[in-house]
PDB file of C-alpha atoms and ligand atoms in Angstrom:
ATOM      1  CA  MET A   1    -155.415-143.288 124.287  1.00 96.00           C
ATOM      2  CA  LEU A   2    -158.253-141.721 126.390  1.00 97.00           C
ATOM      3  CA  PHE A   3    -157.935-139.815 129.686  1.00 97.00           C
ATOM      4  CA  ILE A   4    -161.299-139.256 131.320  1.00 97.00           C
ATOM      5  CA  LEU A   5    -160.839-136.861 133.958  1.00 97.00           C
ATOM      6  CA  LYS A   6    -162.712-136.122 137.150  1.00 96.00           C
ATOM      7  CA  LYS A   7    -165.433-133.534 137.012  1.00 93.00           C
ATOM      8  CA  GLY A   8    -164.507-130.171 137.505  1.00 90.00           C
ATOM      9  CA  VAL A   9    -160.833-130.579 137.623  1.00 95.00           C
ATOM     10  CA  ASP A  10    -158.199-128.469 135.598  1.00 95.00           C
ATOM     11  CA  PRO A  11    -156.374-130.449 132.885  1.00 95.00           C
ATOM     12  CA  SER A  12    -153.214-128.630 132.853  1.00 96.00           C
ATOM     13  CA  THR A  13    -151.042-130.749 134.910  1.00 96.00           C
ATOM     14  CA  LEU A  14    -151.930-133.811 132.728  1.00 97.00           C
ATOM     15  CA  ILE A  15    -151.412-131.777 129.449  1.00 97.00           C
ATOM     16  CA  GLU A  16    -147.993-130.594 130.680  1.00 96.00           C
ATOM     17  CA  LYS A  17    -147.095-134.398 131.177  1.00 96.00           C
ATOM     18  CA  ILE A  18    -148.141-135.263 127.673  1.00 96.00           C
ATOM     19  CA  LYS A  19    -146.363-132.295 126.102  1.00 94.00           C
ATOM     20  CA  THR A  20    -143.236-133.354 128.067  1.00 93.00           C
ATOM     21  CA  GLY A  21    -143.216-136.851 126.452  1.00 87.00           C
ATOM     22  CA  SER A  22    -143.704-135.216 122.873  1.00 91.00           C
ATOM     23  CA  ALA A  23    -146.948-136.577 122.181  1.00 94.00           C
ATOM     24  CA  SER A  24    -149.942-135.358 120.655  1.00 96.00           C
ATOM     25  CA  TYR A  25    -153.382-134.491 122.403  1.00 97.00           C
ATOM     26  CA  ARG A  26    -156.759-132.738 122.467  1.00 97.00           C
ATOM     27  CA  TYR A  27    -158.637-131.664 125.024  1.00 97.00           C
ATOM     28  CA  ILE A  28    -162.590-131.880 124.759  1.00 96.00           C
ATOM     29  CA  ASP A  29    -165.086-130.676 127.018  1.00 93.00           C
ATOM     30  CA  LEU A  30    -168.064-133.367 127.185  1.00 92.00           C
ATOM     31  CA  ASP A  31    -170.904-131.620 129.114  1.00 88.00           C
ATOM     32  CA  GLY A  32    -168.586-130.076 131.718  1.00 87.00           C
ATOM     33  CA  ARG A  33    -166.306-133.376 132.041  1.00 91.00           C
ATOM     34  CA  GLY A  34    -162.824-133.285 130.418  1.00 96.00           C
ATOM     35  CA  ILE A  35    -161.880-135.807 128.050  1.00 97.00           C
ATOM     36  CA  VAL A  36    -157.938-135.893 126.968  1.00 97.00           C
ATOM     37  CA  VAL A  37    -157.208-137.841 123.535  1.00 97.00           C
ATOM     38  CA  ALA A  38    -153.599-138.312 123.130  1.00 97.00           C
ATOM     39  CA  TRP A  39    -151.518-140.290 120.800  1.00 96.00           C
ATOM     40  CA  PRO A  40    -149.323-142.303 119.998  1.00 96.00           C
ATOM     41  CA  ASP A  41    -150.242-144.961 122.639  1.00 95.00           C
ATOM     42  CA  LYS A  42    -146.600-145.685 123.320  1.00 94.00           C
ATOM     43  CA  LEU A  43    -145.941-142.271 124.459  1.00 95.00           C
ATOM     44  CA  VAL A  44    -148.621-141.753 126.729  1.00 94.00           C
ATOM     45  CA  GLU A  45    -149.421-145.140 128.323  1.00 93.00           C
ATOM     46  CA  SER A  46    -147.256-144.695 131.432  1.00 94.00           C
ATOM     47  CA  ILE A  47    -148.860-141.396 132.006  1.00 95.00           C
ATOM     48  CA  ASP A  48    -151.034-140.929 135.126  1.00 93.00           C
ATOM     49  CA  ASP A  49    -152.353-137.952 137.140  1.00 96.00           C
ATOM     50  CA  GLU A  50    -154.389-137.393 139.832  1.00 96.00           C
ATOM     51  CA  THR A  51    -157.066-135.577 137.823  1.00 96.00           C
ATOM     52  CA  VAL A  52    -157.503-138.724 135.783  1.00 97.00           C
ATOM     53  CA  GLU A  53    -160.489-140.798 136.647  1.00 96.00           C
ATOM     54  CA  LEU A  54    -160.176-143.290 133.932  1.00 95.00           C
ATOM     55  CA  LYS A  55    -157.630-144.059 131.481  1.00 96.00           C
ATOM     56  CA  VAL A  56    -158.731-146.280 128.637  1.00 97.00           C
ATOM     57  CA  LYS A  57    -156.588-147.846 125.898  1.00 96.00           C
ATOM     58  CA  VAL A  58    -158.667-148.206 122.813  1.00 97.00           C
ATOM     59  CA  SER A  59    -157.606-150.818 120.612  1.00 96.00           C
ATOM     60  CA  THR A  60    -159.316-149.554 117.162  1.00 97.00           C
ATOM     61  CA  PRO A  61    -157.942-146.842 115.158  1.00 97.00           C
ATOM     62  CA  TYR A  62    -161.064-144.635 116.192  1.00 98.00           C
ATOM     63  CA  GLN A  63    -160.933-143.322 119.754  1.00 98.00           C
ATOM     64  CA  LEU A  64    -163.527-141.146 120.841  1.00 98.00           C
ATOM     65  CA  ALA A  65    -166.266-142.930 118.644  1.00 98.00           C
ATOM     66  CA  SER A  66    -165.217-146.109 120.474  1.00 98.00           C
ATOM     67  CA  LYS A  67    -168.100-147.853 122.812  1.00 98.00           C
ATOM     68  CA  VAL A  68    -165.283-149.024 124.954  1.00 97.00           C
ATOM     69  CA  TRP A  69    -165.526-145.958 127.072  1.00 96.00           C
ATOM     70  CA  ARG A  70    -169.238-144.806 126.626  1.00 96.00           C
ATOM     71  CA  ASP A  71    -172.156-146.881 126.142  1.00 96.00           C
ATOM     72  CA  LYS A  72    -174.574-144.363 124.574  1.00 96.00           C
ATOM     73  CA  THR A  73    -175.053-140.832 123.060  1.00 98.00           C
ATOM     74  CA  ILE A  74    -178.270-139.337 122.776  1.00 98.00           C
ATOM     75  CA  VAL A  75    -178.214-136.350 120.101  1.00 98.00           C
ATOM     76  CA  ASN A  76    -180.866-133.834 120.713  1.00 98.00           C
ATOM     77  CA  ILE A  77    -182.118-131.917 117.685  1.00 97.00           C
ATOM     78  CA  GLY A  78    -184.523-129.254 119.166  1.00 93.00           C
ATOM     79  CA  ASP A  79    -186.927-131.394 121.151  1.00 94.00           C
ATOM     80  CA  VAL A  80    -186.121-134.539 119.221  1.00 98.00           C
ATOM     81  CA  GLU A  81    -183.816-137.069 120.862  1.00 98.00           C
ATOM     82  CA  VAL A  82    -182.063-139.383 118.497  1.00 98.00           C
ATOM     83  CA  GLY A  83    -180.679-142.561 120.265  1.00 98.00           C
ATOM     84  CA  ASP A  84    -183.432-143.193 123.025  1.00 97.00           C
ATOM     85  CA  ARG A  85    -186.210-145.527 123.031  1.00 97.00           C
ATOM     86  CA  ARG A  86    -188.142-143.469 120.304  1.00 98.00           C
ATOM     87  CA  VAL A  87    -187.356-144.071 116.441  1.00 98.00           C
ATOM     88  CA  VAL A  88    -187.199-140.911 115.082  1.00 98.00           C
ATOM     89  CA  VAL A  89    -188.580-140.311 111.391  1.00 98.00           C
ATOM     90  CA  ALA A  90    -187.230-137.507 109.220  1.00 98.00           C
ATOM     91  CA  ALA A  91    -189.219-137.314 105.947  1.00 98.00           C
ATOM     92  CA  GLY A  92    -189.404-134.864 103.116  1.00 97.00           C
ATOM     93  CA  PRO A  93    -188.540-134.420  99.386  1.00 96.00           C
ATOM     94  CA  CYS A  94    -185.400-135.234  97.762  1.00 95.00           C
ATOM     95  CA  SER A  95    -184.716-131.453  96.729  1.00 95.00           C
ATOM     96  CA  ILE A  96    -186.468-128.404  97.882  1.00 95.00           C
ATOM     97  CA  GLU A  97    -188.207-127.265  94.795  1.00 94.00           C
ATOM     98  CA  ASP A  98    -190.397-124.495  95.672  1.00 95.00           C
ATOM     99  CA  GLU A  99    -192.098-123.131  99.033  1.00 96.00           C
ATOM    100  CA  ASN A 100    -195.690-124.402  98.231  1.00 97.00           C
ATOM    101  CA  THR A 101    -194.708-128.050  97.425  1.00 96.00           C
ATOM    102  CA  PHE A 102    -192.220-128.053 100.221  1.00 97.00           C
ATOM    103  CA  MET A 103    -195.085-126.690 102.888  1.00 97.00           C
ATOM    104  CA  GLU A 104    -197.586-129.195 101.435  1.00 97.00           C
ATOM    105  CA  ILE A 105    -195.083-132.139 101.737  1.00 97.00           C
ATOM    106  CA  ALA A 106    -193.976-130.924 105.532  1.00 98.00           C
ATOM    107  CA  ASN A 107    -197.664-130.347 106.507  1.00 98.00           C
ATOM    108  CA  ALA A 108    -198.537-134.108 105.678  1.00 98.00           C
ATOM    109  CA  VAL A 109    -195.436-135.313 107.141  1.00 98.00           C
ATOM    110  CA  LYS A 110    -196.328-133.852 110.467  1.00 98.00           C
ATOM    111  CA  ARG A 111    -200.166-134.975 110.296  1.00 98.00           C
ATOM    112  CA  ILE A 112    -198.696-138.507 109.584  1.00 98.00           C
ATOM    113  CA  GLY A 113    -196.444-138.526 112.459  1.00 97.00           C
ATOM    114  CA  GLY A 114    -193.075-137.697 111.089  1.00 98.00           C
ATOM    115  CA  SER A 115    -191.042-135.809 113.730  1.00 97.00           C
ATOM    116  CA  MET A 116    -188.331-134.099 111.627  1.00 98.00           C
ATOM    117  CA  LEU A 117    -188.216-132.715 108.050  1.00 98.00           C
ATOM    118  CA  ARG A 118    -185.427-133.478 105.359  1.00 97.00           C
ATOM    119  CA  GLY A 119    -184.808-131.453 102.221  1.00 93.00           C
ATOM    120  CA  GLY A 120    -181.872-130.474 100.135  1.00 94.00           C
ATOM    121  CA  VAL A 121    -181.126-126.958  98.845  1.00 93.00           C
ATOM    122  CA  PHE A 122    -177.403-127.779  98.157  1.00 89.00           C
ATOM    123  CA  LYS A 123    -177.581-131.015  95.815  1.00 85.00           C
ATOM    124  CA  PRO A 124    -174.438-133.251  95.127  1.00 84.00           C
ATOM    125  CA  ARG A 125    -175.682-134.522  91.743  1.00 87.00           C
ATOM    126  CA  THR A 126    -173.853-137.396  89.706  1.00 85.00           C
ATOM    127  CA  SER A 127    -174.231-135.180  86.727  1.00 90.00           C
ATOM    128  CA  PRO A 128    -173.763-131.116  86.541  1.00 89.00           C
ATOM    129  CA  TYR A 129    -176.393-130.888  83.830  1.00 89.00           C
ATOM    130  CA  THR A 130    -179.078-132.072  86.484  1.00 89.00           C
ATOM    131  CA  PHE A 131    -180.894-130.042  88.942  1.00 86.00           C
ATOM    132  CA  GLN A 132    -178.564-128.602  91.473  1.00 89.00           C
ATOM    133  CA  GLY A 133    -181.059-127.355  94.164  1.00 89.00           C
ATOM    134  CA  LEU A 134    -182.195-123.820  94.979  1.00 89.00           C
ATOM    135  CA  GLY A 135    -179.201-122.795  97.280  1.00 89.00           C
ATOM    136  CA  VAL A 136    -179.723-119.779  99.222  1.00 89.00           C
ATOM    137  CA  GLU A 137    -183.053-119.257  98.049  1.00 91.00           C
ATOM    138  CA  GLY A 138    -184.057-122.847  99.250  1.00 93.00           C
ATOM    139  CA  LEU A 139    -182.655-121.857 102.700  1.00 94.00           C
ATOM    140  CA  LYS A 140    -185.185-119.184 103.333  1.00 94.00           C
ATOM    141  CA  ILE A 141    -187.938-121.625 102.501  1.00 96.00           C
ATOM    142  CA  LEU A 142    -186.345-124.005 104.742  1.00 95.00           C
ATOM    143  CA  LYS A 143    -186.810-121.715 107.590  1.00 94.00           C
ATOM    144  CA  LYS A 144    -190.495-120.500 106.599  1.00 96.00           C
ATOM    145  CA  VAL A 145    -191.543-124.232 106.751  1.00 97.00           C
ATOM    146  CA  ARG A 146    -189.826-124.857 109.868  1.00 96.00           C
ATOM    147  CA  ASP A 147    -191.529-122.151 111.741  1.00 96.00           C
ATOM    148  CA  ALA A 148    -194.812-123.129 110.230  1.00 97.00           C
ATOM    149  CA  THR A 149    -194.626-126.528 111.491  1.00 97.00           C
ATOM    150  CA  GLY A 150    -192.338-126.399 114.112  1.00 97.00           C
ATOM    151  CA  LEU A 151    -190.682-129.505 112.614  1.00 98.00           C
ATOM    152  CA  PRO A 152    -186.687-129.601 112.946  1.00 98.00           C
ATOM    153  CA  ILE A 153    -184.827-129.851 109.778  1.00 97.00           C
ATOM    154  CA  VAL A 154    -182.059-131.748 108.466  1.00 97.00           C
ATOM    155  CA  THR A 155    -180.059-130.656 105.372  1.00 96.00           C
ATOM    156  CA  GLU A 156    -176.981-131.091 103.551  1.00 96.00           C
ATOM    157  CA  VAL A 157    -174.209-128.818 103.578  1.00 96.00           C
ATOM    158  CA  LEU A 158    -171.613-129.555 100.501  1.00 94.00           C
ATOM    159  CA  ASP A 159    -168.717-127.133 100.959  1.00 94.00           C
ATOM    160  CA  THR A 160    -166.822-125.670 103.997  1.00 96.00           C
ATOM    161  CA  ARG A 161    -167.741-122.117 102.758  1.00 94.00           C
ATOM    162  CA  ASP A 162    -171.496-122.860 102.996  1.00 94.00           C
ATOM    163  CA  VAL A 163    -171.344-123.926 106.702  1.00 96.00           C
ATOM    164  CA  PRO A 164    -171.978-120.574 108.107  1.00 94.00           C
ATOM    165  CA  LEU A 165    -174.562-119.812 105.483  1.00 93.00           C
ATOM    166  CA  VAL A 166    -176.413-122.978 106.648  1.00 95.00           C
ATOM    167  CA  MET A 167    -176.002-122.776 110.229  1.00 95.00           C
ATOM    168  CA  PRO A 168    -178.874-120.321 110.859  1.00 94.00           C
ATOM    169  CA  TYR A 169    -181.493-122.101 108.854  1.00 95.00           C
ATOM    170  CA  ALA A 170    -180.657-125.993 109.740  1.00 96.00           C
ATOM    171  CA  ASP A 171    -181.205-127.885 112.998  1.00 97.00           C
ATOM    172  CA  MET A 172    -179.094-130.751 111.840  1.00 98.00           C
ATOM    173  CA  LEU A 173    -176.180-130.649 109.289  1.00 98.00           C
ATOM    174  CA  GLN A 174    -176.091-133.509 106.775  1.00 98.00           C
ATOM    175  CA  ILE A 175    -172.690-134.656 105.272  1.00 98.00           C
ATOM    176  CA  GLY A 176    -173.774-136.476 102.242  1.00 97.00           C
ATOM    177  CA  ALA A 177    -172.124-139.892 101.028  1.00 97.00           C
ATOM    178  CA  ARG A 178    -169.858-138.280  98.453  1.00 96.00           C
ATOM    179  CA  ASN A 179    -168.705-135.857 101.383  1.00 97.00           C
ATOM    180  CA  ALA A 180    -168.253-138.392 103.943  1.00 98.00           C
ATOM    181  CA  GLN A 181    -164.255-138.500 103.625  1.00 98.00           C
ATOM    182  CA  ASN A 182    -164.056-134.661 102.852  1.00 98.00           C
ATOM    183  CA  PHE A 183    -162.059-133.986 106.405  1.00 98.00           C
ATOM    184  CA  ALA A 184    -161.862-130.348 105.870  1.00 98.00           C
ATOM    185  CA  LEU A 185    -165.655-130.091 105.988  1.00 98.00           C
ATOM    186  CA  LEU A 186    -165.933-132.922 108.591  1.00 98.00           C
ATOM    187  CA  ARG A 187    -163.735-130.659 110.734  1.00 98.00           C
ATOM    188  CA  GLU A 188    -165.812-127.539 109.943  1.00 98.00           C
ATOM    189  CA  VAL A 189    -169.033-129.097 111.251  1.00 98.00           C
ATOM    190  CA  GLY A 190    -167.228-130.440 114.134  1.00 98.00           C
ATOM    191  CA  ARG A 191    -166.305-126.817 115.178  1.00 97.00           C
ATOM    192  CA  THR A 192    -169.882-126.105 115.312  1.00 97.00           C
ATOM    193  CA  ARG A 193    -172.165-127.231 118.064  1.00 96.00           C
ATOM    194  CA  LYS A 194    -175.026-128.293 115.491  1.00 98.00           C
ATOM    195  CA  PRO A 195    -176.044-132.128 115.394  1.00 98.00           C
ATOM    196  CA  VAL A 196    -174.450-133.718 112.493  1.00 98.00           C
ATOM    197  CA  LEU A 197    -175.933-136.449 110.119  1.00 98.00           C
ATOM    198  CA  LEU A 198    -172.822-138.349 108.876  1.00 98.00           C
ATOM    199  CA  LYS A 199    -173.768-140.692 105.750  1.00 98.00           C
ATOM    200  CA  ARG A 200    -171.664-143.689 104.828  1.00 98.00           C
ATOM    201  CA  GLY A 201    -169.860-143.223 101.802  1.00 98.00           C
ATOM    202  CA  MET A 202    -170.850-145.935  99.128  1.00 97.00           C
ATOM    203  CA  TRP A 203    -167.146-147.135  99.035  1.00 98.00           C
ATOM    204  CA  MET A 204    -166.484-146.853 102.792  1.00 98.00           C
ATOM    205  CA  THR A 205    -165.713-149.602 105.351  1.00 98.00           C
ATOM    206  CA  ILE A 206    -167.238-149.161 108.639  1.00 98.00           C
ATOM    207  CA  GLU A 207    -163.894-148.506 110.347  1.00 98.00           C
ATOM    208  CA  GLU A 208    -163.401-145.519 107.663  1.00 98.00           C
ATOM    209  CA  TRP A 209    -166.960-144.309 108.457  1.00 98.00           C
ATOM    210  CA  LEU A 210    -166.034-144.278 112.226  1.00 98.00           C
ATOM    211  CA  LEU A 211    -162.727-142.615 111.582  1.00 98.00           C
ATOM    212  CA  SER A 212    -164.516-139.871 109.573  1.00 98.00           C
ATOM    213  CA  ALA A 213    -166.925-139.279 112.817  1.00 98.00           C
ATOM    214  CA  GLU A 214    -163.787-139.142 114.770  1.00 98.00           C
ATOM    215  CA  TYR A 215    -162.927-136.042 112.817  1.00 98.00           C
ATOM    216  CA  ILE A 216    -166.127-134.399 113.849  1.00 98.00           C
ATOM    217  CA  LEU A 217    -165.678-135.654 117.675  1.00 98.00           C
ATOM    218  CA  LEU A 218    -162.253-134.697 118.014  1.00 97.00           C
ATOM    219  CA  GLU A 219    -163.263-131.044 117.297  1.00 97.00           C
ATOM    220  CA  GLY A 220    -165.514-131.438 120.387  1.00 96.00           C
ATOM    221  CA  ASN A 221    -168.853-132.053 118.556  1.00 98.00           C
ATOM    222  CA  PHE A 222    -170.378-134.949 120.195  1.00 97.00           C
ATOM    223  CA  SER A 223    -173.714-134.540 118.345  1.00 98.00           C
ATOM    224  CA  VAL A 224    -173.105-136.884 115.594  1.00 98.00           C
ATOM    225  CA  VAL A 225    -175.776-139.395 113.915  1.00 98.00           C
ATOM    226  CA  LEU A 226    -174.286-141.968 111.743  1.00 98.00           C
ATOM    227  CA  CYS A 227    -176.487-142.912 108.516  1.00 98.00           C
ATOM    228  CA  GLU A 228    -176.197-145.871 106.567  1.00 98.00           C
ATOM    229  CA  ARG A 229    -177.222-145.220 102.830  1.00 98.00           C
ATOM    230  CA  GLY A 230    -175.963-148.252 100.842  1.00 98.00           C
ATOM    231  CA  ILE A 231    -172.693-149.061  99.581  1.00 98.00           C
ATOM    232  CA  ARG A 232    -171.577-150.319  96.219  1.00 97.00           C
ATOM    233  CA  THR A 233    -171.269-154.142  95.545  1.00 97.00           C
ATOM    234  CA  PHE A 234    -171.383-156.070  92.323  1.00 97.00           C
ATOM    235  CA  GLU A 235    -175.292-156.180  92.565  1.00 95.00           C
ATOM    236  CA  LYS A 236    -177.143-153.909  90.175  1.00 94.00           C
ATOM    237  CA  GLY A 237    -180.865-154.952  91.099  1.00 94.00           C
ATOM    238  CA  THR A 238    -181.132-152.227  93.731  1.00 95.00           C
ATOM    239  CA  ARG A 239    -179.107-148.831  93.569  1.00 96.00           C
ATOM    240  CA  PHE A 240    -177.124-149.766  96.300  1.00 97.00           C
ATOM    241  CA  THR A 241    -176.840-152.387  98.937  1.00 98.00           C
ATOM    242  CA  MET A 242    -178.380-151.465 102.271  1.00 98.00           C
ATOM    243  CA  ASP A 243    -175.547-153.123 104.868  1.00 98.00           C
ATOM    244  CA  ILE A 244    -178.005-154.193 107.213  1.00 97.00           C
ATOM    245  CA  GLY A 245    -175.335-156.443 108.992  1.00 97.00           C
ATOM    246  CA  GLY A 246    -173.085-153.391 108.965  1.00 97.00           C
ATOM    247  CA  MET A 247    -175.609-151.477 110.820  1.00 97.00           C
ATOM    248  CA  VAL A 248    -175.891-154.191 113.414  1.00 97.00           C
ATOM    249  CA  TYR A 249    -172.101-154.454 113.795  1.00 98.00           C
ATOM    250  CA  THR A 250    -171.450-150.460 113.809  1.00 98.00           C
ATOM    251  CA  ARG A 251    -173.832-150.645 117.115  1.00 97.00           C
ATOM    252  CA  THR A 252    -171.647-152.838 118.706  1.00 98.00           C
ATOM    253  CA  GLN A 253    -168.377-150.648 117.880  1.00 98.00           C
ATOM    254  CA  THR A 254    -169.790-147.223 118.913  1.00 98.00           C
ATOM    255  CA  HIS A 255    -172.075-145.258 121.398  1.00 98.00           C
ATOM    256  CA  LEU A 256    -173.061-142.773 118.404  1.00 98.00           C
ATOM    257  CA  PRO A 257    -176.698-143.325 117.292  1.00 98.00           C
ATOM    258  CA  ILE A 258    -177.417-144.969 113.882  1.00 98.00           C
ATOM    259  CA  ALA A 259    -179.774-144.076 111.479  1.00 98.00           C
ATOM    260  CA  ALA A 260    -180.804-145.488 107.897  1.00 98.00           C
ATOM    261  CA  ASP A 261    -181.715-143.996 104.864  1.00 98.00           C
ATOM    262  CA  PRO A 262    -183.552-146.874 102.670  1.00 98.00           C
ATOM    263  CA  SER A 263    -184.690-144.544  99.971  1.00 97.00           C
ATOM    264  CA  HIS A 264    -181.334-144.128  98.220  1.00 95.00           C
ATOM    265  CA  PRO A 265    -180.081-147.693  98.283  1.00 96.00           C
ATOM    266  CA  ALA A 266    -183.616-148.876  97.213  1.00 95.00           C
ATOM    267  CA  GLY A 267    -183.820-146.638  93.966  1.00 93.00           C
ATOM    268  CA  ARG A 268    -187.300-147.841  93.562  1.00 94.00           C
ATOM    269  CA  ARG A 269    -190.276-146.685  95.611  1.00 95.00           C
ATOM    270  CA  ASP A 270    -191.629-150.295  96.039  1.00 96.00           C
ATOM    271  CA  LEU A 271    -188.492-151.068  97.677  1.00 97.00           C
ATOM    272  CA  VAL A 272    -188.390-148.349 100.138  1.00 98.00           C
ATOM    273  CA  GLU A 273    -190.830-149.776 102.677  1.00 98.00           C
ATOM    274  CA  PRO A 274    -189.476-153.266 103.126  1.00 98.00           C
ATOM    275  CA  LEU A 275    -186.074-151.756 103.580  1.00 98.00           C
ATOM    276  CA  ALA A 276    -187.320-149.207 106.166  1.00 98.00           C
ATOM    277  CA  LEU A 277    -188.703-151.950 108.031  1.00 98.00           C
ATOM    278  CA  ALA A 278    -185.936-153.954 108.108  1.00 98.00           C
ATOM    279  CA  ALA A 279    -183.614-151.282 109.153  1.00 98.00           C
ATOM    280  CA  VAL A 280    -185.776-150.631 112.037  1.00 98.00           C
ATOM    281  CA  ALA A 281    -185.990-154.223 112.962  1.00 98.00           C
ATOM    282  CA  ALA A 282    -182.281-154.228 112.982  1.00 98.00           C
ATOM    283  CA  GLY A 283    -182.234-151.247 115.634  1.00 97.00           C
ATOM    284  CA  VAL A 284    -181.804-148.188 113.906  1.00 98.00           C
ATOM    285  CA  ASP A 285    -182.425-144.908 115.955  1.00 98.00           C
ATOM    286  CA  MET A 286    -183.406-142.885 113.178  1.00 98.00           C
ATOM    287  CA  LEU A 287    -184.759-142.958 109.547  1.00 98.00           C
ATOM    288  CA  LEU A 288    -184.797-140.635 106.461  1.00 98.00           C
ATOM    289  CA  ILE A 289    -187.117-141.249 103.916  1.00 98.00           C
ATOM    290  CA  GLU A 290    -187.836-139.292 100.835  1.00 97.00           C
ATOM    291  CA  VAL A 291    -191.444-138.418 100.599  1.00 97.00           C
ATOM    292  CA  HIS A 292    -193.187-135.963  97.766  1.00 97.00           C
ATOM    293  CA  VAL A 293    -196.677-135.159  97.101  1.00 96.00           C
ATOM    294  CA  ARG A 294    -196.113-135.413  93.314  1.00 95.00           C
ATOM    295  CA  PRO A 295    -193.104-137.992  93.163  1.00 94.00           C
ATOM    296  CA  GLU A 296    -193.231-138.680  89.408  1.00 94.00           C
ATOM    297  CA  LYS A 297    -192.810-134.857  88.892  1.00 93.00           C
ATOM    298  CA  ALA A 298    -189.946-134.298  91.402  1.00 93.00           C
ATOM    299  CA  LEU A 299    -186.882-132.609  90.089  1.00 92.00           C
ATOM    300  CA  SER A 300    -184.435-135.334  91.525  1.00 91.00           C
ATOM    301  CA  ASP A 301    -184.756-139.074  92.619  1.00 91.00           C
ATOM    302  CA  SER A 302    -188.272-139.096  91.256  1.00 92.00           C
ATOM    303  CA  GLU A 303    -188.231-143.030  91.005  1.00 94.00           C
ATOM    304  CA  GLN A 304    -187.743-143.597  94.916  1.00 93.00           C
ATOM    305  CA  GLN A 305    -189.844-141.110  96.532  1.00 95.00           C
ATOM    306  CA  LEU A 306    -192.894-142.414  98.361  1.00 97.00           C
ATOM    307  CA  SER A 307    -196.311-140.578  97.700  1.00 97.00           C
ATOM    308  CA  ILE A 308    -197.988-139.139 101.044  1.00 97.00           C
ATOM    309  CA  GLU A 309    -200.282-142.385 100.710  1.00 97.00           C
ATOM    310  CA  GLY A 310    -197.133-144.589 100.656  1.00 97.00           C
ATOM    311  CA  PHE A 311    -195.442-142.748 103.538  1.00 98.00           C
ATOM    312  CA  GLU A 312    -198.882-143.000 105.651  1.00 98.00           C
ATOM    313  CA  ARG A 313    -198.804-146.934 104.812  1.00 98.00           C
ATOM    314  CA  LEU A 314    -195.277-147.167 105.783  1.00 98.00           C
ATOM    315  CA  MET A 315    -195.516-145.202 109.045  1.00 98.00           C
ATOM    316  CA  LYS A 316    -198.240-147.623 110.338  1.00 98.00           C
ATOM    317  CA  LYS A 317    -196.277-150.677 109.631  1.00 98.00           C
ATOM    318  CA  LEU A 318    -193.011-148.943 111.296  1.00 98.00           C
ATOM    319  CA  LYS A 319    -195.107-148.491 114.421  1.00 98.00           C
ATOM    320  CA  LEU A 320    -195.965-152.177 114.800  1.00 98.00           C
ATOM    321  CA  VAL A 321    -192.371-153.369 114.023  1.00 98.00           C
ATOM    322  CA  ALA A 322    -190.738-150.666 116.838  1.00 98.00           C
ATOM    323  CA  GLU A 323    -193.484-152.111 118.976  1.00 98.00           C
ATOM    324  CA  ALA A 324    -192.301-155.722 118.310  1.00 98.00           C
ATOM    325  CA  ILE A 325    -188.685-154.920 119.338  1.00 97.00           C
ATOM    326  CA  GLY A 326    -189.759-152.601 122.662  1.00 97.00           C
ATOM    327  CA  ARG A 327    -189.350-149.357 120.995  1.00 97.00           C
ATOM    328  CA  GLU A 328    -191.797-146.738 119.897  1.00 96.00           C
ATOM    329  CA  LEU A 329    -192.178-144.352 116.878  1.00 94.00           C
TER     330      LEU A 329
HETATM  331 MN1   MN H 401    -182.205-137.966  96.944  1.00 58.46          MN
END
């Protein structure tokens, strides 16, 4: 149950009533407006207070993520707004390999019109014997390249212990597919006020994905972008199945912006462009694209990273699709 308070009121009388009824609650300050989420419903549904402007019984297990009480959230990452009319493109290599290569890629992304950079320094690899990322050394490269290009950077954080380490270097924290139900990590990034990109685990239903987002929101961090990156199905032709229908459905369930990563489900360079176009046509607010100056030499995901030329061609087509559905790139 959600209690949306009147602006500027003291929540203590409402909270006292909730506590008296032995219910659990969380108080969240959302841009100066108090929200109290309280559960279970049966203990709180009869509670009322003059400080409450709106009381909402949400029928889904996720409460704060639900569209029932809030139509739209815009996530600000520096000057970049995700969830508004403009479709945001974040591009860059799978992993940051060295400063010169990342700088070269970043300059190309900027010239072509990307508005954010992506790049991994802590890499969640299927095999422990493959490249694991540069770690702390990579964070310093992130900062140099961000300062040089002015583009905000999204990078993955793998472990709760790394959150304070990554905070000063990243503009947006990515929770990767494999950590999408790492509840300790979700809570940890929820305690920061840094924008979070939450990927969908390849095994997760949309309800489970939104419940993962709920862990972040419940800590008071409302800057969450959901990112579809492909789920596991019986199909082996593509690396994962990009769930277009799922993205469209998710939009009807939540106020949070939605992103798509067409690179990982494609698993093959030639499939990235059509999947990216389809995602924008389906209404996503943000794209994450893997781009490399020498994709064939990349230390991870070499098969699916676009060349600079490929990225440039894609951006031209994306612009047309965005305009066709009343948005811009
Ligand atoms: Mn990758």
